[in-house]
């Protein structure tokens, strides 16, 4: 009978890269962490602060519940662009189905049939070639009403 012994591969432990921050940069990041406009921006600021305190990317990822590559991406963006690099870039996220360019077509569709949202939505879809659910169409109508009343 063969005897197998399993050897644990030794890992070469790399030193943790510590970000050196000036006092001004640290204050900007702390302000961004406490008062940033979005949750994602605040978390990114926190990750850079943790990295400057000597935490490793895997430790930061675990603390902030993100992936290790995400932490490395944020550090790289910070090194390249400073705190501006931590902001969400334009063009990210899902694009709206309906926008201000649809306002006129929606108004015409509503004028044709004021009693039925489904019929008005169908008229709008036929006029624009776009598709939306009744719920999306109603939500757009609500924003139109709010814009009119403001």
PDB file of C-alpha atoms in Angstrom:
ATOM      1  CA  UNK A   1       0.000   0.000   0.000  1.00  0.00           C
ATOM      2  CA  UNK A   2       1.373   3.348  -1.020  1.00  0.00           C
ATOM      3  CA  UNK A   3       1.818   6.042   1.530  1.00  0.00           C
ATOM      4  CA  UNK A   4       1.183   9.578   0.381  1.00  0.00           C
ATOM      5  CA  UNK A   5       2.358  12.545   2.261  1.00  0.00           C
ATOM      6  CA  UNK A   6       0.968  15.891   1.450  1.00  0.00           C
ATOM      7  CA  UNK A   7       3.228  18.846   1.672  1.00  0.00           C
ATOM      8  CA  UNK A   8       1.882  22.277   2.127  1.00  0.00           C
ATOM      9  CA  UNK A   9       3.325  24.573  -0.458  1.00  0.00           C
ATOM     10  CA  UNK A  10       5.186  27.311   1.240  1.00  0.00           C
ATOM     11  CA  UNK A  11       4.032  30.748   0.270  1.00  0.00           C
ATOM     12  CA  UNK A  12       6.368  33.596  -0.195  1.00  0.00           C
ATOM     13  CA  UNK A  13       5.007  36.298   1.997  1.00  0.00           C
ATOM     14  CA  UNK A  14       5.190  39.646   0.316  1.00  0.00           C
ATOM     15  CA  UNK A  15       5.478  42.727   2.446  1.00  0.00           C
ATOM     16  CA  UNK A  16       2.252  44.699   2.641  1.00  0.00           C
ATOM     17  CA  UNK A  17       2.366  47.806   0.537  1.00  0.00           C
ATOM     18  CA  UNK A  18       1.511  50.761   2.757  1.00  0.00           C
ATOM     19  CA  UNK A  19       0.184  53.873   1.097  1.00  0.00           C
ATOM     20  CA  UNK A  20       1.949  56.977   2.291  1.00  0.00           C
ATOM     21  CA  UNK A  21      -0.570  59.790   2.751  1.00  0.00           C
ATOM     22  CA  UNK A  22       0.108  63.425   3.446  1.00  0.00           C
ATOM     23  CA  UNK A  23      -1.880  64.966   6.287  1.00  0.00           C
ATOM     24  CA  UNK A  24      -3.964  66.907   3.733  1.00  0.00           C
ATOM     25  CA  UNK A  25      -4.771  63.741   1.776  1.00  0.00           C
ATOM     26  CA  UNK A  26      -5.636  61.867   4.956  1.00  0.00           C
ATOM     27  CA  UNK A  27      -8.026  64.650   5.996  1.00  0.00           C
ATOM     28  CA  UNK A  28      -9.665  64.655   2.546  1.00  0.00           C
ATOM     29  CA  UNK A  29     -10.154  60.888   2.724  1.00  0.00           C
ATOM     30  CA  UNK A  30     -11.551  61.067   6.255  1.00  0.00           C
ATOM     31  CA  UNK A  31     -13.950  63.796   5.164  1.00  0.00           C
ATOM     32  CA  UNK A  32     -14.927  61.672   2.139  1.00  0.00           C
ATOM     33  CA  UNK A  33     -15.456  58.665   4.392  1.00  0.00           C
ATOM     34  CA  UNK A  34     -17.662  60.558   6.846  1.00  0.00           C
ATOM     35  CA  UNK A  35     -19.484  62.950   4.485  1.00  0.00           C
ATOM     36  CA  UNK A  36     -19.116  61.516   0.965  1.00  0.00           C
ATOM     37  CA  UNK A  37     -22.057  61.825  -1.423  1.00  0.00           C
ATOM     38  CA  UNK A  38     -22.555  58.080  -1.948  1.00  0.00           C
ATOM     39  CA  UNK A  39     -22.066  54.897   0.032  1.00  0.00           C
ATOM     40  CA  UNK A  40     -19.669  53.506  -2.576  1.00  0.00           C
ATOM     41  CA  UNK A  41     -17.484  56.640  -2.432  1.00  0.00           C
ATOM     42  CA  UNK A  42     -17.359  56.450   1.387  1.00  0.00           C
ATOM     43  CA  UNK A  43     -16.323  52.773   1.268  1.00  0.00           C
ATOM     44  CA  UNK A  44     -13.600  53.535  -1.280  1.00  0.00           C
ATOM     45  CA  UNK A  45     -12.236  56.305   0.943  1.00  0.00           C
ATOM     46  CA  UNK A  46     -12.243  53.919   3.899  1.00  0.00           C
ATOM     47  CA  UNK A  47     -10.316  51.310   1.907  1.00  0.00           C
ATOM     48  CA  UNK A  48      -7.554  53.814   1.132  1.00  0.00           C
ATOM     49  CA  UNK A  49      -7.394  54.892   4.782  1.00  0.00           C
ATOM     50  CA  UNK A  50      -7.089  51.244   5.860  1.00  0.00           C
ATOM     51  CA  UNK A  51      -4.373  50.643   3.261  1.00  0.00           C
ATOM     52  CA  UNK A  52      -2.440  53.626   4.638  1.00  0.00           C
ATOM     53  CA  UNK A  53      -2.661  52.056   8.109  1.00  0.00           C
ATOM     54  CA  UNK A  54      -0.834  48.953   6.849  1.00  0.00           C
ATOM     55  CA  UNK A  55      -3.782  46.624   6.255  1.00  0.00           C
ATOM     56  CA  UNK A  56      -3.460  44.106   3.437  1.00  0.00           C
ATOM     57  CA  UNK A  57      -5.864  43.998   0.502  1.00  0.00           C
ATOM     58  CA  UNK A  58      -7.387  40.677   1.683  1.00  0.00           C
ATOM     59  CA  UNK A  59      -7.943  42.145   5.175  1.00  0.00           C
ATOM     60  CA  UNK A  60      -9.590  45.248   3.716  1.00  0.00           C
ATOM     61  CA  UNK A  61     -11.721  43.166   1.353  1.00  0.00           C
ATOM     62  CA  UNK A  62     -12.983  41.078   4.252  1.00  0.00           C
ATOM     63  CA  UNK A  63     -13.702  44.131   6.409  1.00  0.00           C
ATOM     64  CA  UNK A  64     -15.585  45.970   3.658  1.00  0.00           C
ATOM     65  CA  UNK A  65     -17.187  42.843   2.160  1.00  0.00           C
ATOM     66  CA  UNK A  66     -15.753  43.324  -1.318  1.00  0.00           C
ATOM     67  CA  UNK A  67     -13.345  41.269  -3.408  1.00  0.00           C
ATOM     68  CA  UNK A  68      -9.565  41.583  -3.219  1.00  0.00           C
ATOM     69  CA  UNK A  69      -9.287  42.697  -6.874  1.00  0.00           C
ATOM     70  CA  UNK A  70     -11.777  45.471  -6.094  1.00  0.00           C
ATOM     71  CA  UNK A  71      -9.495  46.777  -3.347  1.00  0.00           C
ATOM     72  CA  UNK A  72      -6.512  46.704  -5.709  1.00  0.00           C
ATOM     73  CA  UNK A  73      -8.572  48.598  -8.316  1.00  0.00           C
ATOM     74  CA  UNK A  74      -9.481  51.312  -5.813  1.00  0.00           C
ATOM     75  CA  UNK A  75      -5.862  51.671  -4.683  1.00  0.00           C
ATOM     76  CA  UNK A  76      -4.704  51.973  -8.295  1.00  0.00           C
ATOM     77  CA  UNK A  77      -7.406  54.556  -9.064  1.00  0.00           C
ATOM     78  CA  UNK A  78      -6.383  56.531  -5.978  1.00  0.00           C
ATOM     79  CA  UNK A  79      -2.677  56.402  -6.879  1.00  0.00           C
ATOM     80  CA  UNK A  80      -3.405  57.580 -10.421  1.00  0.00           C
ATOM     81  CA  UNK A  81      -6.068  60.246  -9.765  1.00  0.00           C
ATOM     82  CA  UNK A  82      -6.150  61.001  -6.054  1.00  0.00           C
ATOM     83  CA  UNK A  83      -9.488  61.251  -4.288  1.00  0.00           C
ATOM     84  CA  UNK A  84     -11.192  62.102  -7.612  1.00  0.00           C
ATOM     85  CA  UNK A  85     -10.327  58.583  -8.767  1.00  0.00           C
ATOM     86  CA  UNK A  86     -12.580  57.157  -6.048  1.00  0.00           C
ATOM     87  CA  UNK A  87     -15.694  58.878  -7.390  1.00  0.00           C
ATOM     88  CA  UNK A  88     -18.087  56.854  -9.505  1.00  0.00           C
ATOM     89  CA  UNK A  89     -17.241  57.581 -13.104  1.00  0.00           C
ATOM     90  CA  UNK A  90     -19.956  58.873 -15.425  1.00  0.00           C
ATOM     91  CA  UNK A  91     -21.628  56.328 -17.618  1.00  0.00           C
ATOM     92  CA  UNK A  92     -21.693  53.610 -14.971  1.00  0.00           C
ATOM     93  CA  UNK A  93     -24.889  51.779 -14.136  1.00  0.00           C
ATOM     94  CA  UNK A  94     -28.037  50.947 -16.006  1.00  0.00           C
ATOM     95  CA  UNK A  95     -29.329  53.597 -18.383  1.00  0.00           C
ATOM     96  CA  UNK A  96     -32.923  54.762 -17.888  1.00  0.00           C
ATOM     97  CA  UNK A  97     -35.565  53.354 -20.221  1.00  0.00           C
ATOM     98  CA  UNK A  98     -37.389  56.673 -20.302  1.00  0.00           C
ATOM     99  CA  UNK A  99     -35.864  60.131 -20.082  1.00  0.00           C
ATOM    100  CA  UNK A 100     -36.765  63.760 -20.736  1.00  0.00           C
ATOM    101  CA  UNK A 101     -36.742  63.172 -24.493  1.00  0.00           C
ATOM    102  CA  UNK A 102     -39.833  60.969 -24.022  1.00  0.00           C
ATOM    103  CA  UNK A 103     -41.858  63.658 -22.267  1.00  0.00           C
ATOM    104  CA  UNK A 104     -43.652  64.985 -25.370  1.00  0.00           C
ATOM    105  CA  UNK A 105     -44.552  61.519 -26.669  1.00  0.00           C
ATOM    106  CA  UNK A 106     -45.874  60.536 -23.237  1.00  0.00           C
ATOM    107  CA  UNK A 107     -48.010  63.687 -23.054  1.00  0.00           C
ATOM    108  CA  UNK A 108     -49.530  62.897 -26.470  1.00  0.00           C
ATOM    109  CA  UNK A 109     -50.188  59.299 -25.435  1.00  0.00           C
ATOM    110  CA  UNK A 110     -51.932  60.451 -22.255  1.00  0.00           C
ATOM    111  CA  UNK A 111     -54.059  62.961 -24.173  1.00  0.00           C
ATOM    112  CA  UNK A 112     -55.261  60.138 -26.444  1.00  0.00           C
ATOM    113  CA  UNK A 113     -56.391  57.971 -23.525  1.00  0.00           C
ATOM    114  CA  UNK A 114     -56.483  59.540 -20.074  1.00  0.00           C
ATOM    115  CA  UNK A 115     -58.237  56.600 -18.406  1.00  0.00           C
ATOM    116  CA  UNK A 116     -55.918  53.715 -19.208  1.00  0.00           C
ATOM    117  CA  UNK A 117     -52.215  53.675 -18.411  1.00  0.00           C
ATOM    118  CA  UNK A 118     -51.791  50.477 -20.445  1.00  0.00           C
ATOM    119  CA  UNK A 119     -53.318  52.028 -23.565  1.00  0.00           C
ATOM    120  CA  UNK A 120     -51.295  55.214 -23.127  1.00  0.00           C
ATOM    121  CA  UNK A 121     -48.142  53.121 -22.695  1.00  0.00           C
ATOM    122  CA  UNK A 122     -48.928  51.172 -25.864  1.00  0.00           C
ATOM    123  CA  UNK A 123     -49.442  54.419 -27.792  1.00  0.00           C
ATOM    124  CA  UNK A 124     -46.113  55.731 -26.466  1.00  0.00           C
ATOM    125  CA  UNK A 125     -44.356  52.472 -27.382  1.00  0.00           C
ATOM    126  CA  UNK A 126     -45.772  52.626 -30.923  1.00  0.00           C
ATOM    127  CA  UNK A 127     -44.689  56.269 -31.281  1.00  0.00           C
ATOM    128  CA  UNK A 128     -41.144  55.824 -29.942  1.00  0.00           C
ATOM    129  CA  UNK A 129     -40.271  52.182 -30.605  1.00  0.00           C
ATOM    130  CA  UNK A 130     -39.208  51.837 -26.951  1.00  0.00           C
ATOM    131  CA  UNK A 131     -40.645  49.356 -24.470  1.00  0.00           C
ATOM    132  CA  UNK A 132     -41.483  49.808 -20.810  1.00  0.00           C
ATOM    133  CA  UNK A 133     -43.657  48.063 -18.252  1.00  0.00           C
ATOM    134  CA  UNK A 134     -46.809  49.665 -16.853  1.00  0.00           C
ATOM    135  CA  UNK A 135     -44.946  50.250 -13.585  1.00  0.00           C
ATOM    136  CA  UNK A 136     -42.069  52.066 -15.324  1.00  0.00           C
ATOM    137  CA  UNK A 137     -44.556  54.128 -17.334  1.00  0.00           C
ATOM    138  CA  UNK A 138     -46.501  55.061 -14.166  1.00  0.00           C
ATOM    139  CA  UNK A 139     -43.273  56.000 -12.398  1.00  0.00           C
ATOM    140  CA  UNK A 140     -42.365  58.297 -15.297  1.00  0.00           C
ATOM    141  CA  UNK A 141     -45.829  59.863 -15.155  1.00  0.00           C
ATOM    142  CA  UNK A 142     -45.390  60.503 -11.428  1.00  0.00           C
ATOM    143  CA  UNK A 143     -42.115  62.335 -12.057  1.00  0.00           C
ATOM    144  CA  UNK A 144     -43.833  64.419 -14.751  1.00  0.00           C
ATOM    145  CA  UNK A 145     -46.570  65.382 -12.297  1.00  0.00           C
ATOM    146  CA  UNK A 146     -43.956  66.276  -9.665  1.00  0.00           C
ATOM    147  CA  UNK A 147     -42.046  68.420 -12.175  1.00  0.00           C
ATOM    148  CA  UNK A 148     -45.259  70.244 -13.114  1.00  0.00           C
ATOM    149  CA  UNK A 149     -46.282  70.869  -9.492  1.00  0.00           C
ATOM    150  CA  UNK A 150     -42.847  72.156  -8.422  1.00  0.00           C
TER     151      UNK A 150
END
